[in-house]
Short mmCIF file of C-alpha atoms and ligand atoms in Angstrom, two decimals:
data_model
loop_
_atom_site.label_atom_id
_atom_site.label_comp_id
_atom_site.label_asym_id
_atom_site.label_seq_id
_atom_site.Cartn_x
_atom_site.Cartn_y
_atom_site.Cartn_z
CA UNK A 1 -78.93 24.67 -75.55
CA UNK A 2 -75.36 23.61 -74.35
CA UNK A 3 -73.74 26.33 -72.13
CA UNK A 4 -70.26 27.49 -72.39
CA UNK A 5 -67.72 29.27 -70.15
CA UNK A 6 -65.50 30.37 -72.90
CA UNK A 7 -66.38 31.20 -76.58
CA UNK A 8 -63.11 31.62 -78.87
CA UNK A 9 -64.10 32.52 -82.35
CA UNK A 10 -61.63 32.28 -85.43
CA UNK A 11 -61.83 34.25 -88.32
CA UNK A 12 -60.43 32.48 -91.66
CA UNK A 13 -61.06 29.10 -91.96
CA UNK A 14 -57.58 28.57 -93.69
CA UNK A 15 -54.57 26.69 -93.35
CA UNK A 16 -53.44 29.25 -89.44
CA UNK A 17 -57.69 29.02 -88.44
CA UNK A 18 -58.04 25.58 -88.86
CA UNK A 19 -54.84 24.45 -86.38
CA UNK A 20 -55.42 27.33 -84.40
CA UNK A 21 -59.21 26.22 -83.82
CA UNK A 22 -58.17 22.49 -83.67
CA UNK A 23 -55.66 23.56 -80.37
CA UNK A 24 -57.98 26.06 -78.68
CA UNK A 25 -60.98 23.05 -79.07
CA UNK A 26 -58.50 20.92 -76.55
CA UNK A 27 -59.63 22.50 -73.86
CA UNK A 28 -62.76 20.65 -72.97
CA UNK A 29 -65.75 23.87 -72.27
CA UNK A 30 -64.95 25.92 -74.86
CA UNK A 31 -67.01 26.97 -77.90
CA UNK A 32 -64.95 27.13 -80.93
CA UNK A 33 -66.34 28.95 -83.58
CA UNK A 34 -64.57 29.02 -87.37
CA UNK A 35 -65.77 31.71 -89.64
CA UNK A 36 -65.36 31.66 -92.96
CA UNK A 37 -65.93 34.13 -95.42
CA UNK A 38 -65.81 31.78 -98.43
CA UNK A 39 -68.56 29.00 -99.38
CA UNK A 40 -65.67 26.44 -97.79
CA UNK A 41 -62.88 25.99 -95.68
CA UNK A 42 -59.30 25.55 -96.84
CA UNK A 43 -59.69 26.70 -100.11
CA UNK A 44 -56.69 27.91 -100.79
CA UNK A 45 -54.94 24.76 -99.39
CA UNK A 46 -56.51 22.52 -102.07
CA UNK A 47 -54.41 24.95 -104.34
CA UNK A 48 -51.20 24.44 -102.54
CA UNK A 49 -48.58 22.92 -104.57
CA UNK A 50 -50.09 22.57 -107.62
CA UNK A 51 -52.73 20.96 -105.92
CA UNK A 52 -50.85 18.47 -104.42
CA UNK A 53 -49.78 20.28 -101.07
CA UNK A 54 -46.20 21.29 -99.79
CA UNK A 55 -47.65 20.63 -95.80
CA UNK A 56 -43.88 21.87 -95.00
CA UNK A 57 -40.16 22.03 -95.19
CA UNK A 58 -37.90 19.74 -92.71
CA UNK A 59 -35.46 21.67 -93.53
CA UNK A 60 -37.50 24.62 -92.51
CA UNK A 61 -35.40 26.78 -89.52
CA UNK A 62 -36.57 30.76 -87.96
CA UNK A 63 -33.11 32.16 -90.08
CA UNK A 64 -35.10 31.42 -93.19
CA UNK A 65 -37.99 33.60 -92.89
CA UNK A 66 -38.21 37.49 -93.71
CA UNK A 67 -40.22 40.53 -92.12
CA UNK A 68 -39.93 43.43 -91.38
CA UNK A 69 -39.10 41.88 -87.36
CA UNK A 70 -38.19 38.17 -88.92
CA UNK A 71 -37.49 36.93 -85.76
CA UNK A 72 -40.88 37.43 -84.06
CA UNK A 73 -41.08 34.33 -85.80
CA UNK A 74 -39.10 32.16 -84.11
CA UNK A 75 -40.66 31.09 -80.64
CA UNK A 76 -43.70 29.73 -82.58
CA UNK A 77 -41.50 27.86 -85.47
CA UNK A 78 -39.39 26.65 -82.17
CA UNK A 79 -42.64 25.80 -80.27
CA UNK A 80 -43.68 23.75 -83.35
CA UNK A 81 -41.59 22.54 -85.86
CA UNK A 82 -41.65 20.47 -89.35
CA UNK A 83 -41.23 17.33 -86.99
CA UNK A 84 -44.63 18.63 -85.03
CA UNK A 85 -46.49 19.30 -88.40
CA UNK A 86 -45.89 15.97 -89.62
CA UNK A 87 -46.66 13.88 -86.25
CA UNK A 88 -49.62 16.76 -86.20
CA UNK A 89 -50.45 15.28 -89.26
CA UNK A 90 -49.84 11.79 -88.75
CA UNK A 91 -51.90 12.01 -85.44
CA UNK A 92 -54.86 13.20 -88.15
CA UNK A 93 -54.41 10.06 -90.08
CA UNK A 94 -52.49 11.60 -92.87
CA UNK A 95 -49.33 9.66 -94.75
CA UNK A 96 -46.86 11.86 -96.12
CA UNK A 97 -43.38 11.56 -98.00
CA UNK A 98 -40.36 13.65 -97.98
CA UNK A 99 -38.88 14.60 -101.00
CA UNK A 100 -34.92 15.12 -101.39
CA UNK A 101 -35.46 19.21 -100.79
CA UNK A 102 -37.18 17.98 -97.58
CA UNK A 103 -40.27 19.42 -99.09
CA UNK A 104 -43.11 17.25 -97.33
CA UNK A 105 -46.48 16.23 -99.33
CA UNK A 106 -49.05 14.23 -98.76
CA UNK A 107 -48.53 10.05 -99.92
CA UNK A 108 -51.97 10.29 -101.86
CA UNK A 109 -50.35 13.83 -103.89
CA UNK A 110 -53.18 15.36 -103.40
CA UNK A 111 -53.91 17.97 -101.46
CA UNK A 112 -57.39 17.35 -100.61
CA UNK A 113 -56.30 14.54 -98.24
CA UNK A 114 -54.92 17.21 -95.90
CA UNK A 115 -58.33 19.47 -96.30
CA UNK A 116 -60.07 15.99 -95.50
CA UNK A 117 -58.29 15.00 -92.35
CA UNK A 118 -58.54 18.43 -90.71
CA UNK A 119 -62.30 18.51 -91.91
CA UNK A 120 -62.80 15.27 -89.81
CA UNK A 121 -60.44 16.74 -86.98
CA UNK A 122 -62.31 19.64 -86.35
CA UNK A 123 -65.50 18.02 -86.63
CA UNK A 124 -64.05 15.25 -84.18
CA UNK A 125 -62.99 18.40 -81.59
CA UNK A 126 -66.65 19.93 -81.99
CA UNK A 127 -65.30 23.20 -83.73
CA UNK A 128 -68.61 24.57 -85.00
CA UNK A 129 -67.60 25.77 -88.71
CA UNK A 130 -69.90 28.83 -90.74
CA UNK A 131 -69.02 29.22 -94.09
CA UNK A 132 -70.00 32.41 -95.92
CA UNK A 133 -69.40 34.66 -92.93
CA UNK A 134 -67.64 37.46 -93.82
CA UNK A 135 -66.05 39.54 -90.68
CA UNK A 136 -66.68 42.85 -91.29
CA UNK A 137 -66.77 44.05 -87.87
CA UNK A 138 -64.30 43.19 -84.88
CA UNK A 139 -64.76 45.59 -81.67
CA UNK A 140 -64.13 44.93 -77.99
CA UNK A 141 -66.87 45.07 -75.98
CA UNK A 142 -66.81 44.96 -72.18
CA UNK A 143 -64.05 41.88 -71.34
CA UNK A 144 -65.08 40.38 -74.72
CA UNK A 145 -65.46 40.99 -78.55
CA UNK A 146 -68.49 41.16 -80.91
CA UNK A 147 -68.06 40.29 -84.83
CA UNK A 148 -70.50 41.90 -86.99
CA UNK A 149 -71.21 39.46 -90.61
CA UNK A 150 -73.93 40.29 -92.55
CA UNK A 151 -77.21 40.59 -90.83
CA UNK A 152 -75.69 38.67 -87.74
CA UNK A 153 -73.53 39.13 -84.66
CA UNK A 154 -71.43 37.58 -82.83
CA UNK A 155 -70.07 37.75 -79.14
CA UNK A 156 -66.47 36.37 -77.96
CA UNK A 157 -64.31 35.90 -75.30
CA UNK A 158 -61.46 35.50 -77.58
CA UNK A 159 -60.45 35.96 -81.12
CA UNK A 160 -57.95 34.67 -83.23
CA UNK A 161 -57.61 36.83 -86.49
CA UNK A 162 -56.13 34.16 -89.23
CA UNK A 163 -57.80 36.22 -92.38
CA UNK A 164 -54.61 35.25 -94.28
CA UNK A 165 -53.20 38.01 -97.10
CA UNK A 166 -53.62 39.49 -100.16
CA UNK A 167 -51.96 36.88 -102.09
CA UNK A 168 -53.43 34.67 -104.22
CA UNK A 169 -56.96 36.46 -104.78
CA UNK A 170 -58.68 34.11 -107.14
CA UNK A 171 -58.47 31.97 -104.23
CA UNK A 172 -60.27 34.36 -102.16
CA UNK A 173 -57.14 36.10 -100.91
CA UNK A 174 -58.01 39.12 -99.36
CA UNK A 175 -57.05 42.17 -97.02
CA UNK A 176 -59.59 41.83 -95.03
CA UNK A 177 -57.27 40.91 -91.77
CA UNK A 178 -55.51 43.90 -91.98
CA UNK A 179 -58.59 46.45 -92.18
CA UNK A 180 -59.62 44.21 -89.52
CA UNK A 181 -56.55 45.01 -87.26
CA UNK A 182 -56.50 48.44 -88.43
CA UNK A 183 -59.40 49.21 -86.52
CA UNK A 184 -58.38 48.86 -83.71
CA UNK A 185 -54.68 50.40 -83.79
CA UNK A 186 -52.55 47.93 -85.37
CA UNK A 187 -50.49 48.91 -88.57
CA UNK A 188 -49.20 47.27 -90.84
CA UNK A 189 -46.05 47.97 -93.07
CA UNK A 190 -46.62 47.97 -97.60
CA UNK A 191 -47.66 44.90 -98.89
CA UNK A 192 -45.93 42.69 -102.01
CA UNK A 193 -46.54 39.72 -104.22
CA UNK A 194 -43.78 37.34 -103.39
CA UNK A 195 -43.38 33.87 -104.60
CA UNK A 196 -44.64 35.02 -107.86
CA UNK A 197 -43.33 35.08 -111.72
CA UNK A 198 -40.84 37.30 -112.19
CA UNK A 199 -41.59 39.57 -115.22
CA UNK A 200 -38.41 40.65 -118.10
CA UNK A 201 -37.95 41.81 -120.95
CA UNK A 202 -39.81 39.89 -123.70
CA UNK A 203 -36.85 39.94 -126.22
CA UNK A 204 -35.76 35.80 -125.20
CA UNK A 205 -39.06 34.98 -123.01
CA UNK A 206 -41.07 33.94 -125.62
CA UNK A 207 -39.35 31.56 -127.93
CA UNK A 208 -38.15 30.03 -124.42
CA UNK A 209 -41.65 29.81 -123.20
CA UNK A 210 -42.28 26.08 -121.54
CA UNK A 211 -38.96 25.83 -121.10
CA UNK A 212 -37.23 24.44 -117.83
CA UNK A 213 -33.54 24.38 -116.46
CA UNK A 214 -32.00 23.65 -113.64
CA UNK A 215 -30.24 27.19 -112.98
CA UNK A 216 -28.35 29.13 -109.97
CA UNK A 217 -29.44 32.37 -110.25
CA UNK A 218 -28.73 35.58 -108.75
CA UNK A 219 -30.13 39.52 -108.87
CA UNK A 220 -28.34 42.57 -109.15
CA UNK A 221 -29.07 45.83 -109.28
CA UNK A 222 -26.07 48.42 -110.73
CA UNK A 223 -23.73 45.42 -110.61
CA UNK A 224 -24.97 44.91 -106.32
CA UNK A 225 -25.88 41.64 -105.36
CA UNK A 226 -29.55 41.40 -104.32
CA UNK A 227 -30.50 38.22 -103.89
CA UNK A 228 -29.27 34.44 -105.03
CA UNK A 229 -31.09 31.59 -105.53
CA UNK A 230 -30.83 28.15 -107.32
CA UNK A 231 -32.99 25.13 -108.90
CA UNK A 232 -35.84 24.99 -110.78
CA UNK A 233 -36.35 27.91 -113.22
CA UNK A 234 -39.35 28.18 -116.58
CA UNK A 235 -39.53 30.47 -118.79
CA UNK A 236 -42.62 31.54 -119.39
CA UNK A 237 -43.99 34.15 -122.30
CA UNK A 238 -43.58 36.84 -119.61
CA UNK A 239 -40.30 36.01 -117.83
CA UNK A 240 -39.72 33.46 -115.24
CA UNK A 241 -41.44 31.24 -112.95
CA UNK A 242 -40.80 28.07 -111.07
CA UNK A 243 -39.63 27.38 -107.59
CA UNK A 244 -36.44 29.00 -108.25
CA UNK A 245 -37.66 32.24 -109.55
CA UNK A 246 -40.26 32.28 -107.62
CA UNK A 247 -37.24 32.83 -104.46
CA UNK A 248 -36.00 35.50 -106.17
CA UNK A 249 -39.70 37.46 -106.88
CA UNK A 250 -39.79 39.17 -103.24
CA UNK A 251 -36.17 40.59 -103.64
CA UNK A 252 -37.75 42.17 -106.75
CA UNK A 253 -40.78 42.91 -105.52
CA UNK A 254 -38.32 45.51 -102.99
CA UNK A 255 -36.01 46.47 -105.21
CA UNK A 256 -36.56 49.34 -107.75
CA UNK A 257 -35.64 49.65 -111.11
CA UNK A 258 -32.96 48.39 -113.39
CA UNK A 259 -32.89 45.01 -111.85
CA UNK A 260 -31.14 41.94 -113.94
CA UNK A 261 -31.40 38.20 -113.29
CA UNK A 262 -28.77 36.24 -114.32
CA UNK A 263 -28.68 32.67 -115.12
CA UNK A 264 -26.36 30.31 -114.65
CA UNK A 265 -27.27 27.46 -117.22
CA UNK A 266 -24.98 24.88 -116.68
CA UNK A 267 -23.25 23.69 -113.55
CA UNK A 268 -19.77 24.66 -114.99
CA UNK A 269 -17.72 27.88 -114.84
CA UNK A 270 -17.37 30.05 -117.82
CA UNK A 271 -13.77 28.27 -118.20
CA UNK A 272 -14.61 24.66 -118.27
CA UNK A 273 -17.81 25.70 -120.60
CA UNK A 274 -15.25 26.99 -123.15
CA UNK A 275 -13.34 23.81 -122.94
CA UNK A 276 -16.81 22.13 -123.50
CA UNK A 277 -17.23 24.30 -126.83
CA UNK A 278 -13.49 24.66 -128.00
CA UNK A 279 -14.02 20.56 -127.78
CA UNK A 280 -16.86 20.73 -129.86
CA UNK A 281 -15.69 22.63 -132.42
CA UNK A 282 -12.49 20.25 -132.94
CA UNK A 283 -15.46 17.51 -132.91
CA UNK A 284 -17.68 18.80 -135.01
CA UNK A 285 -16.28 21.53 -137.09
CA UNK A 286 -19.26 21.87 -139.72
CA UNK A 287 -21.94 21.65 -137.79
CA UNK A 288 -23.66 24.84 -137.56
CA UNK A 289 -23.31 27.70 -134.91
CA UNK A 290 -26.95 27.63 -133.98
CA UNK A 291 -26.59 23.78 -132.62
CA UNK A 292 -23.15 25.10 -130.63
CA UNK A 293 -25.06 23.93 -127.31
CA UNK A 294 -27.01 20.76 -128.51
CA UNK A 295 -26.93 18.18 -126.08
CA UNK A 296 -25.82 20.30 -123.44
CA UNK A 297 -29.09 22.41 -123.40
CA UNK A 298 -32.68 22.51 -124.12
CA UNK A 299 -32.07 23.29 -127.98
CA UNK A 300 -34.47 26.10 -128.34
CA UNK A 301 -32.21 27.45 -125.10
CA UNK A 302 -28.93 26.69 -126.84
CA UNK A 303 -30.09 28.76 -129.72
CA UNK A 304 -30.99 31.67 -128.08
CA UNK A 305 -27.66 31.40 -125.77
CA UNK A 306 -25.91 31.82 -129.43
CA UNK A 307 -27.75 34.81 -130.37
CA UNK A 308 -27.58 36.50 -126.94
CA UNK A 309 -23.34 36.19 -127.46
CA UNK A 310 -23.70 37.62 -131.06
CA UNK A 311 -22.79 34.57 -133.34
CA UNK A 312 -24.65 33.86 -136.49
CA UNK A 313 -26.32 30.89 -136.18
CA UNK A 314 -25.72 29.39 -139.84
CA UNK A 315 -21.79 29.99 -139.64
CA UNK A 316 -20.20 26.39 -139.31
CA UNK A 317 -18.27 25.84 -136.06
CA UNK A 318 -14.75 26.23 -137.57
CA UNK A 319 -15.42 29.53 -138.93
CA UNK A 320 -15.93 30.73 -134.95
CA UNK A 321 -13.01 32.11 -133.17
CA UNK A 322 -11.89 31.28 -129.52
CA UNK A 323 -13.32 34.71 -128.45
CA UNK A 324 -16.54 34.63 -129.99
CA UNK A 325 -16.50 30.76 -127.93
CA UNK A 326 -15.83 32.51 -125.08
CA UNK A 327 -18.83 34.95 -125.50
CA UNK A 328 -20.82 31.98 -125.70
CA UNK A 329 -19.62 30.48 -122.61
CA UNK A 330 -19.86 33.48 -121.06
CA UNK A 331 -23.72 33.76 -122.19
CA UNK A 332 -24.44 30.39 -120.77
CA UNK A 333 -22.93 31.13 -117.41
CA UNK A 334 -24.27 34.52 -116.87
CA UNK A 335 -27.70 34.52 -119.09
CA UNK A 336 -28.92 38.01 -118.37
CA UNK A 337 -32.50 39.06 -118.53
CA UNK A 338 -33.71 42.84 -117.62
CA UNK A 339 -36.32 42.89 -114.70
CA UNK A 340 -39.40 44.60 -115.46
CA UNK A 341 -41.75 43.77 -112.37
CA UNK A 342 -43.27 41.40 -110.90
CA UNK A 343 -46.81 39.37 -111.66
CA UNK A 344 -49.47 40.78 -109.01
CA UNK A 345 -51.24 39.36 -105.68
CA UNK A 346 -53.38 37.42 -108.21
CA UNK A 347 -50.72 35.05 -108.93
CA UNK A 348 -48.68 35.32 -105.82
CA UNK A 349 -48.58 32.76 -103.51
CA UNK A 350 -47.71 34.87 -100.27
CA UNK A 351 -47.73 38.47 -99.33
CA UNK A 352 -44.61 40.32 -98.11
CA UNK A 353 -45.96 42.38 -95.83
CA UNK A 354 -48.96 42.11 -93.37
CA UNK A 355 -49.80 43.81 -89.35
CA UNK A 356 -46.91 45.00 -87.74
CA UNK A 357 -45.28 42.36 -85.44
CA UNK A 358 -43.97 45.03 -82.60
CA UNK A 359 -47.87 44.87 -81.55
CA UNK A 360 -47.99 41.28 -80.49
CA UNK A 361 -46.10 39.13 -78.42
CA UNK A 362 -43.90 36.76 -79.92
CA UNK A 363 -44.25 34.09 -77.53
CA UNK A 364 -48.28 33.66 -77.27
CA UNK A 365 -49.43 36.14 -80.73
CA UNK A 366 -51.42 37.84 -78.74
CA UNK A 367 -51.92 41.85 -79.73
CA UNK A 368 -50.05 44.02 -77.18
CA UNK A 369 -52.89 46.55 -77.99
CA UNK A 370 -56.29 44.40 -77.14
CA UNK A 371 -55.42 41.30 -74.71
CA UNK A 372 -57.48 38.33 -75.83
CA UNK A 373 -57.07 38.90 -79.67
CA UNK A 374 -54.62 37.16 -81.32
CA UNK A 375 -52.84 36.86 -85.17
CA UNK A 376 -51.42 33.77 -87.18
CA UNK A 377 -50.52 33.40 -90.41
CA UNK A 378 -49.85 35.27 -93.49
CA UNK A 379 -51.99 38.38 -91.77
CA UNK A 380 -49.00 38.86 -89.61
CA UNK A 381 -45.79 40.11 -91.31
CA UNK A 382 -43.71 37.17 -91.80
CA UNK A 383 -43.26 34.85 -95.41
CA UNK A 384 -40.87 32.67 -96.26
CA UNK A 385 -39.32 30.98 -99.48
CA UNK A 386 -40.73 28.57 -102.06
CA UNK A 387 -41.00 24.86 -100.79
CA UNK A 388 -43.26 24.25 -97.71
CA UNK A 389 -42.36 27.36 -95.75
CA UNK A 390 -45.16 29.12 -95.79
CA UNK A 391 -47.33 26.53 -94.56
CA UNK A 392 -44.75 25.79 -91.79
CA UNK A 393 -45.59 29.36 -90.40
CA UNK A 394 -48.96 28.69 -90.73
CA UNK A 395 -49.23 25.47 -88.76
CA UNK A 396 -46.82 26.76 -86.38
CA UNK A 397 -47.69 30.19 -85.98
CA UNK A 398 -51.53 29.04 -85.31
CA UNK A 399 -50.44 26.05 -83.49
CA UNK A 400 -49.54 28.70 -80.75
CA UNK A 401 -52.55 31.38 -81.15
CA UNK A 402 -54.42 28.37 -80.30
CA UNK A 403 -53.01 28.03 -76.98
CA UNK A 404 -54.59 31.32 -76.12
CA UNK A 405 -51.65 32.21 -74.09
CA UNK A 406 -51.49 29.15 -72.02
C1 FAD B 501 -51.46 28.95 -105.54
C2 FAD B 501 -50.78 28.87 -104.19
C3 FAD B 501 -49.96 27.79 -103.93
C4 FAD B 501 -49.29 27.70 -102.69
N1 FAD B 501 -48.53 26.60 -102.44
C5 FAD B 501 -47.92 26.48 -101.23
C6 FAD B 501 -47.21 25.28 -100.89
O1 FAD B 501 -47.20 24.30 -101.65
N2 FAD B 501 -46.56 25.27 -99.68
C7 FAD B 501 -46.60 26.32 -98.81
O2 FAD B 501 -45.99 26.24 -97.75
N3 FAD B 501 -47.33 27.43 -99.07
C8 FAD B 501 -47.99 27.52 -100.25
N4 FAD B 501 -48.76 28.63 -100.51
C9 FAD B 501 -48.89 29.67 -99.45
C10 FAD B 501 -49.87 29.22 -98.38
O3 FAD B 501 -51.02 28.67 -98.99
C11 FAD B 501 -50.29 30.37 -97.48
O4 FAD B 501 -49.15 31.01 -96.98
C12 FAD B 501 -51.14 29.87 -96.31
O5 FAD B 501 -52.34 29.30 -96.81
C13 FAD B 501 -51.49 30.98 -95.35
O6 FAD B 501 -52.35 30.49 -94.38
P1 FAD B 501 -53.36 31.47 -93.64
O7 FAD B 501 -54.20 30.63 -92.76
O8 FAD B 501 -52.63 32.59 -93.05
O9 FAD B 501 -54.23 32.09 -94.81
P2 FAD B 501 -55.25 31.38 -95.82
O10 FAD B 501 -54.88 29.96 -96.00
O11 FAD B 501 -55.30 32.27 -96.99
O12 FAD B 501 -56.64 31.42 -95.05
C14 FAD B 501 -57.28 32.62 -94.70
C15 FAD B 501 -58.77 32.38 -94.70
O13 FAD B 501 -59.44 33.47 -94.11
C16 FAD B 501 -60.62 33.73 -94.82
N5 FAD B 501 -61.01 35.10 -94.55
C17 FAD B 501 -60.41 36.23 -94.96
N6 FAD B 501 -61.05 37.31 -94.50
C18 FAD B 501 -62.10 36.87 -93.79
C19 FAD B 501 -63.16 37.52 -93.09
N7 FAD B 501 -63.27 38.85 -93.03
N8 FAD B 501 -64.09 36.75 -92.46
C20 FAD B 501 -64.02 35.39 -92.51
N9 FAD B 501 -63.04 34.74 -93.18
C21 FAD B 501 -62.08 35.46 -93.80
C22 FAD B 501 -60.21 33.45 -96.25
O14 FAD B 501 -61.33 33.23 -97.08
C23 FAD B 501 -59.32 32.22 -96.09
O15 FAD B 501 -60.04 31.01 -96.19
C24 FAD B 501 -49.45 28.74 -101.73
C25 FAD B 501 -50.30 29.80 -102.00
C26 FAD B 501 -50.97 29.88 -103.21
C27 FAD B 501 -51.89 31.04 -103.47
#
């Protein structure tokens, strides 16, 4: 059998394990061992992006992430960029496009070219892979660590701990990394869906349901600003999903009770909307209330803008005075739906939350508690927004466990 100095073994063969492997395997007499608790690798990326993968972000930057330290994050998103992870990616063989957003996806759209070309990459680098090898166990032992599986176990010089979060459970998310780091003295701070739907009150939801706008948004709570976002919004029979919603889920995820989103529906203020309608009415003056907004929005939307301002939808358009106009422009520019919640890990695709950063060092992710383990990923608490940012941290973040310190 082939002797080795050095033995590194990664636990979580996702998105942080597999760079983080790939980069420790460049140093030629190392054994690099990914474990896996699942039947496969990279599940969860073939989910990314509605399968097709958001690999990154180039507009990705350290001032965009959140924790409860946010800028732990920044030597590794500094040490490796959305410029590396695409020339990363490149260098695997991979062709990718960048949309408008700067949200980067693979040419083919599907995410299982990215699983494929860091499949053949780590089998390339000699990164010995077992699937269906749950870490239960992690303990030092003498200037190493053992990992207990199953029936097996396991001896290492180092360890990278990439077990990913909670989020996303069908997909085998789990909290496995932060048991894991519990043991042996790290904490971690209270753990959230984010990037999830947002849940409301199911008065509008449902006859909206399918629906999607193009919306700025923002979150109050008693009349106080909590969070703003804008783009993509659908309604859905709960609430609201869709990249733009999604933004706004960890803000609600935080903040308490008697939350409101508010929608703006058209990109207009609430004056040159009334213009809009006060022209329509000269225009069209029998047409009836309930088709006030067709043309301008979705017209299932439109209707329910015209019941949310309190105008009977079969009175013709003349019959409606300039104030009761004004309520309706004043509905379509701040749309209001009460917060109940948020949808659960399940459907999340991050966790807010994870081990506390103070315990490792920001500049090599190794633990300040146990030298020679080390954290990437959505374990560690960091997340970022909707569009490629998560995945940035990932890459980048295990880009740099990798280096084992080096
Ligand atoms: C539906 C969905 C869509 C998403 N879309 C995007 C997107 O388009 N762009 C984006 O940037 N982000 C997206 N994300 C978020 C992104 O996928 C994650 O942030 C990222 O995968 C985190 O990488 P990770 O390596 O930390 O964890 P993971 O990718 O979750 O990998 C962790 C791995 O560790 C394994 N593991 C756990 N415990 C153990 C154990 N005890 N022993 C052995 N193995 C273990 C798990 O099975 C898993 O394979 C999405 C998430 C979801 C759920």
């Amino acid at each position: 059998m082939k002797r080795h100095d050095f033995t590194v073994a990664v636990i979580g063969g996702g998105a942080s394990g597999m760079i983080a492997a790939l980069t420790a395997a460049q140093v030629p007499g190392r054994h690099v061992l990914l474990l896996e608790r699942q039947q496969r690798i990279g599940r969860k990326l073939l989910a990314t992006g509605n399968g097709r993968c958001n690999l990154t972000n180039r507009n990705a930057a350290p001032a965009d992430y959140f924790g409860t330290d946010a800028a732990f994050a920044a030597p590794a998103l500094t040490h490796f960029t959305p410029q590396d992870t695409v020339e990363f990616f490149s260098g695997l063989g991979l062709l990718t496009v960048t949309e408008e957003s700067g949200r980067v996806y693979p040419l083919s759209d599907s995410a299982n070219s990215v699983l494929d070309v860091l499949r053949f990459a780590l089998d390339r680098a000699g990164v010995e892979q077992r699937c269906a090898f749950p870490v239960e166990e992690l303990r030092p032992s003498g200037s190493g660590w053992q990992l207990a599986g199953g029936s097996e176990t396991i001896t290492a010089d180092a360890v990278i701990l990439a077990c990913g979060g909670a989020a996303g459970a069908k997909l085998g998310g789990v909290t496995d990394g932060y048991r894991l780091g519990k043991a042996l003295g790290h904490r971690r701070s209270a753990l959230y869906p984010s990037l999830t739907r947002i849940l409301t009150d199911p008065e509008y939801p449902r006859s909206l349901k399918g629906i999607r706008v193009q919306a700025e948004l923002r979150l109050t709570r008693r009349d106080v600003l909590l969070a703003e976002s804008e783009g993509e919004v659908q309604f859905t029979e709960t609430g609201i999903s869709g990249p733009a919603g999604f933004d706004l889920s960890r803000a609600v995820s935080f903040g308490g009770d008697g939350q409101v989103v508010h929608l703006r529906l058209l990109p207009y203020d609430e004056a040159e909307v009334l213009r809009l309608l006060k022209a329509r009415r000269d225009a069209l003056p029998d047409l009836e209330a309930s088709e006030l907004f067709t043309g301008m929005l979705h017209n299932r939307l439109g209707r329910v803008v015209v019941k949310a301002a309190g105008i009977s939808g079969a009175a013709p358009l003349h019959e409606l005075s300039d104030s009761q106009l004004g309520y309706a422009a004043r509905r379509c520019t701040d749309f209001c739906l009460a917060v109940r919640g948020v949808d659960g890990f399940d459907a999340a695709q991050v966790t807010a939350g994870g081990l506390l950063t103070e315990s490792f060092d920001p500049k090599t992710l190794e633990s300040r508690l146990h030298p020679g383990l080390f954290a990437c990923g959505e374990v560690l608490d960091i997340d970022g927004p909707c569009g490629g940012y998560n995945l940035q941290w990932a890459w980048a973040s295990g880009a740099l466990a990798g280096r084992l310190g080096s």
